[in-house]
Amino acid sequence: MDLTDFGAGAQYLAGRQARGSGDPFQVVNPADGTVVEEITLAGAEDVEAAVRAAKAALPGWARATPGTRAEALTRLAAVLAGAADDLARVETSQTGKPIRLATEFDVPGTVDNAAFFAGAARNLEGKAAGEYSGDHTSYVRREAIGVVGSISPWNYPLQMAAWKILPAIAAGNTIVLKPAELTPLTSVMFARACTEAGIPDGVVNVVTGAGRTVGEQLVSHPDVAMVSFTGSTAVGRRVAELATATVKRTHLELGGKAPFVVFDDADLDAAVHGAVAASLINGGQDCTAATRAYVQRPLYDAFVAGVAELFTAIRLGDPLDPRTDLGPLVSYTHRDRVAAFVERARSYATVLTGGFAPGKGHDGTDLTRGAYYAPTLITGAAQDSEVVQGEIFGPVLVVLPFDGDDEGLRLANDTPYGLAASAWTTNVHRSLRATREIAAGCVWVNDHIPIISEMPHGGYKASGYGKDMSQYSLDEYTQVKHVMFDTTAVARKDWHRTVFGDR
């Protein structure tokens, strides 16, 4: 099934692809600067049309049985699986991520999410019905919230579209998704796949436009009942501020600065390989990527040497080449932002590897036209320095030593963020303490990065609140209603004495 015709535009309204009413925009391949698609961005009237379509579709979709919604999501999983090659190719072309990552992680993860939420749609959890007061039967209903306005980021466009759309519609809501304008194409493909799967028109809508205009209009819209946002903490604060004005439910998955804590009894080879994979996945453009490695002093030198050796062996090149390990960053602007972090760090730390835009790829390919940046390893930075505290969002790992366990865990928690972390040890007591004391929404032990549909993803502290994936995510998109029935048929009840006295 071909979902790749973007001639009709990058908006998806009421089951139809459309061109936006705003300005023209070019989706650029960051590997070489070529134009992938020319689109027009959404304007105010497109947001209105999308919300109107979602509102019109809401009563019918919310009343559909859980089984009906589950069947539609099962068909959606099949449609997505059938379009896997096209989804991976388009995802790579608009983001620059290696085709191996798109093929082996992004697309199958999205298909699995659709299959999971097909099952979750039929599993509405709540307290058992019962006579908790003695004179009444109580039970809990889970109901759709309404129209959801979601804003997804550019680093995992397909997966983030799925994370926003699937739990929302599984719970009976309708949705308007605003993808990042840099990378909207697979979000539109996902919406088209929903129609192909028989999901009613208007249940899933996409508006592609700028955050300051289209995004803010969507978040502020009076007919939007809930807002879900994934992106930076700074923008998340703005989203929360706008949503508060109309008392919307908010779900925020924000920045991260994940610590990677290596204790002195860790398997050194596993930790080195884990750190390289976890810091460079998706070019480091991952809010859960390992960014701060804290290594207990007996292993510190060997760990730094091992990571440096692997970093210099990473193959940069054409992201469509299956041999390529690392593609470009998402844009030249973002590449320059990452480079600026590293350049400022040279005044107070040591850049051991990388720290430059490479000229040639592993196969001799000219990389100067792309937004490439070499894997960069930094040591000697202070805990309060910018590269340790700030979210760089690129292929940059900072390594710091620690002595005792107390110090290592304290340093791990010493940033505003709390999205993900990992602890590396062969001691069960150390691992239990680390998972208990590290303030993060996910703590891995002897691994870093894997995610599964059945388990929640979300943060602590400045990394936001609310969960993606899992049954917990489905619950986020429901209203909980308590229903209570009198069981006595008595007109004058004992509690009336609090008002009527002894009459």
PDB file of C-alpha atoms in Angstrom, residues 88-330:
ATOM      1  CA  ALA A  88      11.203   3.575   7.086  1.00  0.00           C
ATOM      2  CA  ARG A  89      12.441   5.200   3.890  1.00  0.00           C
ATOM      3  CA  VAL A  90      10.422   8.398   4.397  1.00  0.00           C
ATOM      4  CA  GLU A  91      11.375   8.560   8.064  1.00  0.00           C
ATOM      5  CA  THR A  92      15.045   8.378   7.154  1.00  0.00           C
ATOM      6  CA  SER A  93      14.741  10.932   4.369  1.00  0.00           C
ATOM      7  CA  GLN A  94      13.154  13.588   6.580  1.00  0.00           C
ATOM      8  CA  THR A  95      15.195  13.010   9.756  1.00  0.00           C
ATOM      9  CA  GLY A  96      18.553  11.677   8.571  1.00  0.00           C
ATOM     10  CA  LYS A  97      18.434   8.749  10.971  1.00  0.00           C
ATOM     11  CA  PRO A  98      20.144   5.553   9.754  1.00  0.00           C
ATOM     12  CA  ILE A  99      17.868   3.230   7.824  1.00  0.00           C
ATOM     13  CA  ARG A 100      18.810   0.434  10.238  1.00  0.00           C
ATOM     14  CA  LEU A 101      17.286   2.409  13.092  1.00  0.00           C
ATOM     15  CA  ALA A 102      14.130   3.233  11.142  1.00  0.00           C
ATOM     16  CA  THR A 103      13.742  -0.346   9.927  1.00  0.00           C
ATOM     17  CA  GLU A 104      14.595  -2.171  13.140  1.00  0.00           C
ATOM     18  CA  PHE A 105      13.295   0.230  15.784  1.00  0.00           C
ATOM     19  CA  ASP A 106      10.976   3.043  14.677  1.00  0.00           C
ATOM     20  CA  VAL A 107       8.664   1.138  12.355  1.00  0.00           C
ATOM     21  CA  PRO A 108       8.337  -2.185  14.207  1.00  0.00           C
ATOM     22  CA  GLY A 109       7.936  -0.285  17.464  1.00  0.00           C
ATOM     23  CA  THR A 110       5.068   1.669  15.949  1.00  0.00           C
ATOM     24  CA  VAL A 111       3.371  -1.475  14.637  1.00  0.00           C
ATOM     25  CA  ASP A 112       3.747  -3.100  18.047  1.00  0.00           C
ATOM     26  CA  ASN A 113       2.250  -0.029  19.742  1.00  0.00           C
ATOM     27  CA  ALA A 114      -0.807  -0.253  17.498  1.00  0.00           C
ATOM     28  CA  ALA A 115      -1.212  -3.941  18.312  1.00  0.00           C
ATOM     29  CA  PHE A 116      -0.801  -3.250  22.030  1.00  0.00           C
ATOM     30  CA  PHE A 117      -3.429  -0.515  22.156  1.00  0.00           C
ATOM     31  CA  ALA A 118      -5.813  -2.688  20.195  1.00  0.00           C
ATOM     32  CA  GLY A 119      -5.742  -4.982  23.215  1.00  0.00           C
ATOM     33  CA  ALA A 120      -5.643  -2.194  25.784  1.00  0.00           C
ATOM     34  CA  ALA A 121      -8.823  -0.660  24.317  1.00  0.00           C
ATOM     35  CA  ARG A 122     -10.745  -3.619  25.769  1.00  0.00           C
ATOM     36  CA  ASN A 123      -9.152  -3.396  29.211  1.00  0.00           C
ATOM     37  CA  LEU A 124     -10.704  -0.489  31.108  1.00  0.00           C
ATOM     38  CA  GLU A 125      -9.495  -0.747  34.674  1.00  0.00           C
ATOM     39  CA  GLY A 126     -11.271   0.488  37.790  1.00  0.00           C
ATOM     40  CA  LYS A 127     -12.315  -0.424  41.304  1.00  0.00           C
ATOM     41  CA  ALA A 128     -14.706  -3.342  41.529  1.00  0.00           C
ATOM     42  CA  ALA A 129     -18.397  -2.486  41.893  1.00  0.00           C
ATOM     43  CA  GLY A 130     -19.525  -2.899  45.476  1.00  0.00           C
ATOM     44  CA  GLU A 131     -21.560  -1.592  48.404  1.00  0.00           C
ATOM     45  CA  TYR A 132     -18.829   0.482  50.001  1.00  0.00           C
ATOM     46  CA  SER A 133     -21.234   2.558  52.095  1.00  0.00           C
ATOM     47  CA  GLY A 134     -23.505  -0.381  52.857  1.00  0.00           C
ATOM     48  CA  ASP A 135     -26.547   1.356  51.387  1.00  0.00           C
ATOM     49  CA  HIS A 136     -25.284   2.088  47.892  1.00  0.00           C
ATOM     50  CA  THR A 137     -23.724   0.252  45.001  1.00  0.00           C
ATOM     51  CA  SER A 138     -20.783   2.144  43.495  1.00  0.00           C
ATOM     52  CA  TYR A 139     -18.846   1.545  40.347  1.00  0.00           C
ATOM     53  CA  VAL A 140     -16.387   3.402  38.169  1.00  0.00           C
ATOM     54  CA  ARG A 141     -16.802   4.377  34.533  1.00  0.00           C
ATOM     55  CA  ARG A 142     -13.903   5.357  32.311  1.00  0.00           C
ATOM     56  CA  GLU A 143     -15.049   7.752  29.619  1.00  0.00           C
ATOM     57  CA  ALA A 144     -13.399   9.635  26.786  1.00  0.00           C
ATOM     58  CA  ILE A 145     -12.173  13.116  27.632  1.00  0.00           C
ATOM     59  CA  GLY A 146     -13.017  14.686  24.268  1.00  0.00           C
ATOM     60  CA  VAL A 147     -10.930  16.289  21.550  1.00  0.00           C
ATOM     61  CA  VAL A 148      -7.205  15.908  22.265  1.00  0.00           C
ATOM     62  CA  GLY A 149      -4.700  18.400  20.890  1.00  0.00           C
ATOM     63  CA  SER A 150      -1.243  16.829  20.628  1.00  0.00           C
ATOM     64  CA  ILE A 151       2.125  18.242  19.628  1.00  0.00           C
ATOM     65  CA  SER A 152       4.885  15.807  18.681  1.00  0.00           C
ATOM     66  CA  PRO A 153       8.637  16.395  18.161  1.00  0.00           C
ATOM     67  CA  TRP A 154      10.981  15.885  15.229  1.00  0.00           C
ATOM     68  CA  ASN A 155      13.333  13.248  16.629  1.00  0.00           C
ATOM     69  CA  TYR A 156      10.995  10.238  16.320  1.00  0.00           C
ATOM     70  CA  PRO A 157       8.173  11.564  14.122  1.00  0.00           C
ATOM     71  CA  LEU A 158       6.478   8.243  13.389  1.00  0.00           C
ATOM     72  CA  GLN A 159       6.771   6.764  16.865  1.00  0.00           C
ATOM     73  CA  MET A 160       5.751  10.000  18.561  1.00  0.00           C
ATOM     74  CA  ALA A 161       2.686  10.265  16.316  1.00  0.00           C
ATOM     75  CA  ALA A 162       1.780   6.740  17.405  1.00  0.00           C
ATOM     76  CA  TRP A 163       2.414   7.475  21.076  1.00  0.00           C
ATOM     77  CA  LYS A 164       0.046  10.446  20.871  1.00  0.00           C
ATOM     78  CA  ILE A 165      -2.670   9.033  18.647  1.00  0.00           C
ATOM     79  CA  LEU A 166      -3.031   5.423  19.753  1.00  0.00           C
ATOM     80  CA  PRO A 167      -3.924   5.718  23.459  1.00  0.00           C
ATOM     81  CA  ALA A 168      -6.133   8.720  22.749  1.00  0.00           C
ATOM     82  CA  ILE A 169      -8.292   6.981  20.170  1.00  0.00           C
ATOM     83  CA  ALA A 170      -8.195   3.613  21.942  1.00  0.00           C
ATOM     84  CA  ALA A 171      -9.920   5.351  24.860  1.00  0.00           C
ATOM     85  CA  GLY A 172     -12.592   6.844  22.577  1.00  0.00           C
ATOM     86  CA  ASN A 173     -11.205  10.344  22.098  1.00  0.00           C
ATOM     87  CA  THR A 174     -10.600  12.081  18.801  1.00  0.00           C
ATOM     88  CA  ILE A 175      -7.368  13.902  18.100  1.00  0.00           C
ATOM     89  CA  VAL A 176      -5.687  16.740  16.260  1.00  0.00           C
ATOM     90  CA  LEU A 177      -1.943  16.144  15.998  1.00  0.00           C
ATOM     91  CA  LYS A 178       0.554  18.865  15.184  1.00  0.00           C
ATOM     92  CA  PRO A 179       3.845  17.266  14.129  1.00  0.00           C
ATOM     93  CA  ALA A 180       7.057  19.246  13.879  1.00  0.00           C
ATOM     94  CA  GLU A 181       7.089  21.086  10.576  1.00  0.00           C
ATOM     95  CA  LEU A 182      10.635  19.784   9.923  1.00  0.00           C
ATOM     96  CA  THR A 183       9.409  16.174   9.865  1.00  0.00           C
ATOM     97  CA  PRO A 184       5.664  15.887   9.186  1.00  0.00           C
ATOM     98  CA  LEU A 185       5.583  13.252   6.470  1.00  0.00           C
ATOM     99  CA  THR A 186       5.257  10.002   8.401  1.00  0.00           C
ATOM    100  CA  SER A 187       2.638  11.571  10.671  1.00  0.00           C
ATOM    101  CA  VAL A 188       0.505  12.213   7.594  1.00  0.00           C
ATOM    102  CA  MET A 189       1.197   8.654   6.418  1.00  0.00           C
ATOM    103  CA  PHE A 190       0.042   7.390   9.823  1.00  0.00           C
ATOM    104  CA  ALA A 191      -3.201   9.354   9.546  1.00  0.00           C
ATOM    105  CA  ARG A 192      -3.796   7.973   6.045  1.00  0.00           C
ATOM    106  CA  ALA A 193      -3.190   4.483   7.403  1.00  0.00           C
ATOM    107  CA  CYS A 194      -5.909   5.127  10.005  1.00  0.00           C
ATOM    108  CA  THR A 195      -8.388   5.841   7.227  1.00  0.00           C
ATOM    109  CA  GLU A 196      -7.241   2.766   5.313  1.00  0.00           C
ATOM    110  CA  ALA A 197      -7.905   0.746   8.470  1.00  0.00           C
ATOM    111  CA  GLY A 198     -11.489   1.979   8.645  1.00  0.00           C
ATOM    112  CA  ILE A 199     -11.138   4.439  11.500  1.00  0.00           C
ATOM    113  CA  PRO A 200     -13.910   7.008  10.893  1.00  0.00           C
ATOM    114  CA  ASP A 201     -13.157  10.346   9.286  1.00  0.00           C
ATOM    115  CA  GLY A 202     -12.357  13.047  11.793  1.00  0.00           C
ATOM    116  CA  VAL A 203     -11.101  10.718  14.515  1.00  0.00           C
ATOM    117  CA  VAL A 204      -7.464  11.385  13.513  1.00  0.00           C
ATOM    118  CA  ASN A 205      -6.472  14.764  12.078  1.00  0.00           C
ATOM    119  CA  VAL A 206      -3.069  16.318  11.357  1.00  0.00           C
ATOM    120  CA  VAL A 207      -2.165  19.995  11.067  1.00  0.00           C
ATOM    121  CA  THR A 208       1.418  20.786  10.083  1.00  0.00           C
ATOM    122  CA  GLY A 209       2.493  24.247  11.101  1.00  0.00           C
ATOM    123  CA  ALA A 210       4.692  26.383  13.304  1.00  0.00           C
ATOM    124  CA  GLY A 211       4.498  26.008  17.051  1.00  0.00           C
ATOM    125  CA  ARG A 212       4.134  29.690  17.838  1.00  0.00           C
ATOM    126  CA  THR A 213       1.046  29.977  15.651  1.00  0.00           C
ATOM    127  CA  VAL A 214      -0.615  26.655  14.888  1.00  0.00           C
ATOM    128  CA  GLY A 215       0.595  24.946  18.071  1.00  0.00           C
ATOM    129  CA  GLU A 216      -0.506  27.751  20.354  1.00  0.00           C
ATOM    130  CA  GLN A 217      -3.876  28.020  18.637  1.00  0.00           C
ATOM    131  CA  LEU A 218      -4.432  24.292  19.065  1.00  0.00           C
ATOM    132  CA  VAL A 219      -3.444  24.307  22.739  1.00  0.00           C
ATOM    133  CA  SER A 220      -5.655  27.327  23.447  1.00  0.00           C
ATOM    134  CA  HIS A 221      -8.694  26.156  21.492  1.00  0.00           C
ATOM    135  CA  PRO A 222     -11.826  26.061  23.678  1.00  0.00           C
ATOM    136  CA  ASP A 223     -13.044  22.823  22.073  1.00  0.00           C
ATOM    137  CA  VAL A 224      -9.820  20.971  22.901  1.00  0.00           C
ATOM    138  CA  ALA A 225     -10.266  19.154  26.210  1.00  0.00           C
ATOM    139  CA  MET A 226      -6.755  17.756  26.680  1.00  0.00           C
ATOM    140  CA  VAL A 227      -3.270  18.675  25.512  1.00  0.00           C
ATOM    141  CA  SER A 228      -0.363  16.263  25.117  1.00  0.00           C
ATOM    142  CA  PHE A 229       3.065  17.680  24.315  1.00  0.00           C
ATOM    143  CA  THR A 230       6.501  16.158  23.814  1.00  0.00           C
ATOM    144  CA  GLY A 231       9.417  18.542  23.483  1.00  0.00           C
ATOM    145  CA  SER A 232      11.679  20.843  25.440  1.00  0.00           C
ATOM    146  CA  THR A 233      10.994  21.848  29.016  1.00  0.00           C
ATOM    147  CA  ALA A 234      10.960  25.524  28.054  1.00  0.00           C
ATOM    148  CA  VAL A 235       8.205  25.033  25.472  1.00  0.00           C
ATOM    149  CA  GLY A 236       6.403  22.658  27.838  1.00  0.00           C
ATOM    150  CA  ARG A 237       6.072  25.481  30.352  1.00  0.00           C
ATOM    151  CA  ARG A 238       4.451  27.616  27.665  1.00  0.00           C
ATOM    152  CA  VAL A 239       2.057  24.795  26.736  1.00  0.00           C
ATOM    153  CA  ALA A 240       1.067  24.355  30.377  1.00  0.00           C
ATOM    154  CA  GLU A 241       0.527  28.102  30.729  1.00  0.00           C
ATOM    155  CA  LEU A 242      -1.779  28.232  27.701  1.00  0.00           C
ATOM    156  CA  ALA A 243      -3.672  25.106  28.729  1.00  0.00           C
ATOM    157  CA  THR A 244      -4.269  26.448  32.226  1.00  0.00           C
ATOM    158  CA  ALA A 245      -6.309  29.340  30.857  1.00  0.00           C
ATOM    159  CA  THR A 246      -9.056  26.922  29.796  1.00  0.00           C
ATOM    160  CA  VAL A 247      -8.386  24.316  32.529  1.00  0.00           C
ATOM    161  CA  LYS A 248      -7.388  21.545  30.139  1.00  0.00           C
ATOM    162  CA  ARG A 249      -5.827  18.301  31.214  1.00  0.00           C
ATOM    163  CA  THR A 250      -2.149  18.336  30.252  1.00  0.00           C
ATOM    164  CA  HIS A 251       0.343  15.576  29.542  1.00  0.00           C
ATOM    165  CA  LEU A 252       3.945  16.725  29.198  1.00  0.00           C
ATOM    166  CA  GLU A 253       6.969  14.639  28.214  1.00  0.00           C
ATOM    167  CA  LEU A 254       9.827  17.108  28.336  1.00  0.00           C
ATOM    168  CA  GLY A 255      13.612  17.283  28.343  1.00  0.00           C
ATOM    169  CA  GLY A 256      16.080  14.802  29.721  1.00  0.00           C
ATOM    170  CA  LYS A 257      19.710  14.519  30.755  1.00  0.00           C
ATOM    171  CA  ALA A 258      20.010  10.840  31.520  1.00  0.00           C
ATOM    172  CA  PRO A 259      22.769   9.677  33.873  1.00  0.00           C
ATOM    173  CA  PHE A 260      24.675   6.460  33.156  1.00  0.00           C
ATOM    174  CA  VAL A 261      26.107   5.296  36.501  1.00  0.00           C
ATOM    175  CA  VAL A 262      28.905   2.724  36.368  1.00  0.00           C
ATOM    176  CA  PHE A 263      29.870   1.170  39.704  1.00  0.00           C
ATOM    177  CA  ASP A 264      33.283  -0.399  40.241  1.00  0.00           C
ATOM    178  CA  ASP A 265      31.952  -3.970  40.059  1.00  0.00           C
ATOM    179  CA  ALA A 266      30.268  -3.459  36.670  1.00  0.00           C
ATOM    180  CA  ASP A 267      31.031  -5.523  33.585  1.00  0.00           C
ATOM    181  CA  LEU A 268      33.317  -2.974  31.947  1.00  0.00           C
ATOM    182  CA  ASP A 269      32.923  -4.267  28.393  1.00  0.00           C
ATOM    183  CA  ALA A 270      29.131  -4.209  28.691  1.00  0.00           C
ATOM    184  CA  ALA A 271      29.176  -0.698  30.146  1.00  0.00           C
ATOM    185  CA  VAL A 272      31.459   0.657  27.408  1.00  0.00           C
ATOM    186  CA  HIS A 273      29.375  -0.800  24.605  1.00  0.00           C
ATOM    187  CA  GLY A 274      26.167   0.230  26.355  1.00  0.00           C
ATOM    188  CA  ALA A 275      27.352   3.812  26.732  1.00  0.00           C
ATOM    189  CA  VAL A 276      28.295   4.130  23.073  1.00  0.00           C
ATOM    190  CA  ALA A 277      24.987   2.727  21.861  1.00  0.00           C
ATOM    191  CA  ALA A 278      22.917   4.688  24.371  1.00  0.00           C
ATOM    192  CA  SER A 279      24.631   8.021  23.726  1.00  0.00           C
ATOM    193  CA  LEU A 280      24.659   7.802  19.936  1.00  0.00           C
ATOM    194  CA  ILE A 281      21.236   6.306  19.180  1.00  0.00           C
ATOM    195  CA  ASN A 282      19.410   8.584  16.743  1.00  0.00           C
ATOM    196  CA  GLY A 283      22.462  10.844  16.740  1.00  0.00           C
ATOM    197  CA  GLY A 284      21.964  11.465  20.444  1.00  0.00           C
ATOM    198  CA  GLN A 285      18.679  13.169  19.575  1.00  0.00           C
ATOM    199  CA  ASP A 286      16.788  11.162  22.141  1.00  0.00           C
ATOM    200  CA  CYS A 287      15.483  12.518  25.430  1.00  0.00           C
ATOM    201  CA  THR A 288      16.481   9.269  27.160  1.00  0.00           C
ATOM    202  CA  ALA A 289      19.936   9.021  25.557  1.00  0.00           C
ATOM    203  CA  ALA A 290      22.882   8.549  27.908  1.00  0.00           C
ATOM    204  CA  THR A 291      24.436  11.994  28.240  1.00  0.00           C
ATOM    205  CA  ARG A 292      26.262  11.945  31.599  1.00  0.00           C
ATOM    206  CA  ALA A 293      28.375   8.910  32.445  1.00  0.00           C
ATOM    207  CA  TYR A 294      29.433   8.744  36.085  1.00  0.00           C
ATOM    208  CA  VAL A 295      32.114   6.088  36.499  1.00  0.00           C
ATOM    209  CA  GLN A 296      33.511   4.931  39.829  1.00  0.00           C
ATOM    210  CA  ARG A 297      37.177   5.800  39.916  1.00  0.00           C
ATOM    211  CA  PRO A 298      38.708   2.283  39.642  1.00  0.00           C
ATOM    212  CA  LEU A 299      37.042   1.846  36.214  1.00  0.00           C
ATOM    213  CA  TYR A 300      37.157   5.454  35.040  1.00  0.00           C
ATOM    214  CA  ASP A 301      40.323   5.431  32.876  1.00  0.00           C
ATOM    215  CA  ALA A 302      39.513   2.128  31.203  1.00  0.00           C
ATOM    216  CA  PHE A 303      35.938   3.221  30.535  1.00  0.00           C
ATOM    217  CA  VAL A 304      37.041   6.494  28.923  1.00  0.00           C
ATOM    218  CA  ALA A 305      39.607   4.691  26.760  1.00  0.00           C
ATOM    219  CA  GLY A 306      37.074   2.074  25.671  1.00  0.00           C
ATOM    220  CA  VAL A 307      34.409   4.614  24.725  1.00  0.00           C
ATOM    221  CA  ALA A 308      36.937   6.772  22.868  1.00  0.00           C
ATOM    222  CA  GLU A 309      38.077   3.776  20.827  1.00  0.00           C
ATOM    223  CA  LEU A 310      34.524   2.863  19.814  1.00  0.00           C
ATOM    224  CA  PHE A 311      33.544   6.486  19.118  1.00  0.00           C
ATOM    225  CA  THR A 312      36.351   6.862  16.604  1.00  0.00           C
ATOM    226  CA  ALA A 313      35.268   3.651  14.838  1.00  0.00           C
ATOM    227  CA  ILE A 314      31.660   4.779  14.291  1.00  0.00           C
ATOM    228  CA  ARG A 315      30.773   4.894  10.588  1.00  0.00           C
ATOM    229  CA  LEU A 316      29.183   8.154   9.471  1.00  0.00           C
ATOM    230  CA  GLY A 317      27.638   8.249   6.035  1.00  0.00           C
ATOM    231  CA  ASP A 318      24.567   8.078   3.857  1.00  0.00           C
ATOM    232  CA  PRO A 319      21.686   7.170   6.200  1.00  0.00           C
ATOM    233  CA  LEU A 320      20.121   4.991   3.487  1.00  0.00           C
ATOM    234  CA  ASP A 321      23.252   2.817   3.461  1.00  0.00           C
ATOM    235  CA  PRO A 322      22.654  -0.132   5.841  1.00  0.00           C
ATOM    236  CA  ARG A 323      26.342  -0.008   6.834  1.00  0.00           C
ATOM    237  CA  THR A 324      26.010   3.516   8.244  1.00  0.00           C
ATOM    238  CA  ASP A 325      26.022   3.749  12.039  1.00  0.00           C
ATOM    239  CA  LEU A 326      25.402   7.477  12.418  1.00  0.00           C
ATOM    240  CA  GLY A 327      23.596   9.837  10.078  1.00  0.00           C
ATOM    241  CA  PRO A 328      23.294  13.614  10.207  1.00  0.00           C
ATOM    242  CA  LEU A 329      21.485  15.607  12.842  1.00  0.00           C
ATOM    243  CA  VAL A 330      18.007  16.784  11.921  1.00  0.00           C
TER     244      VAL A 330
END
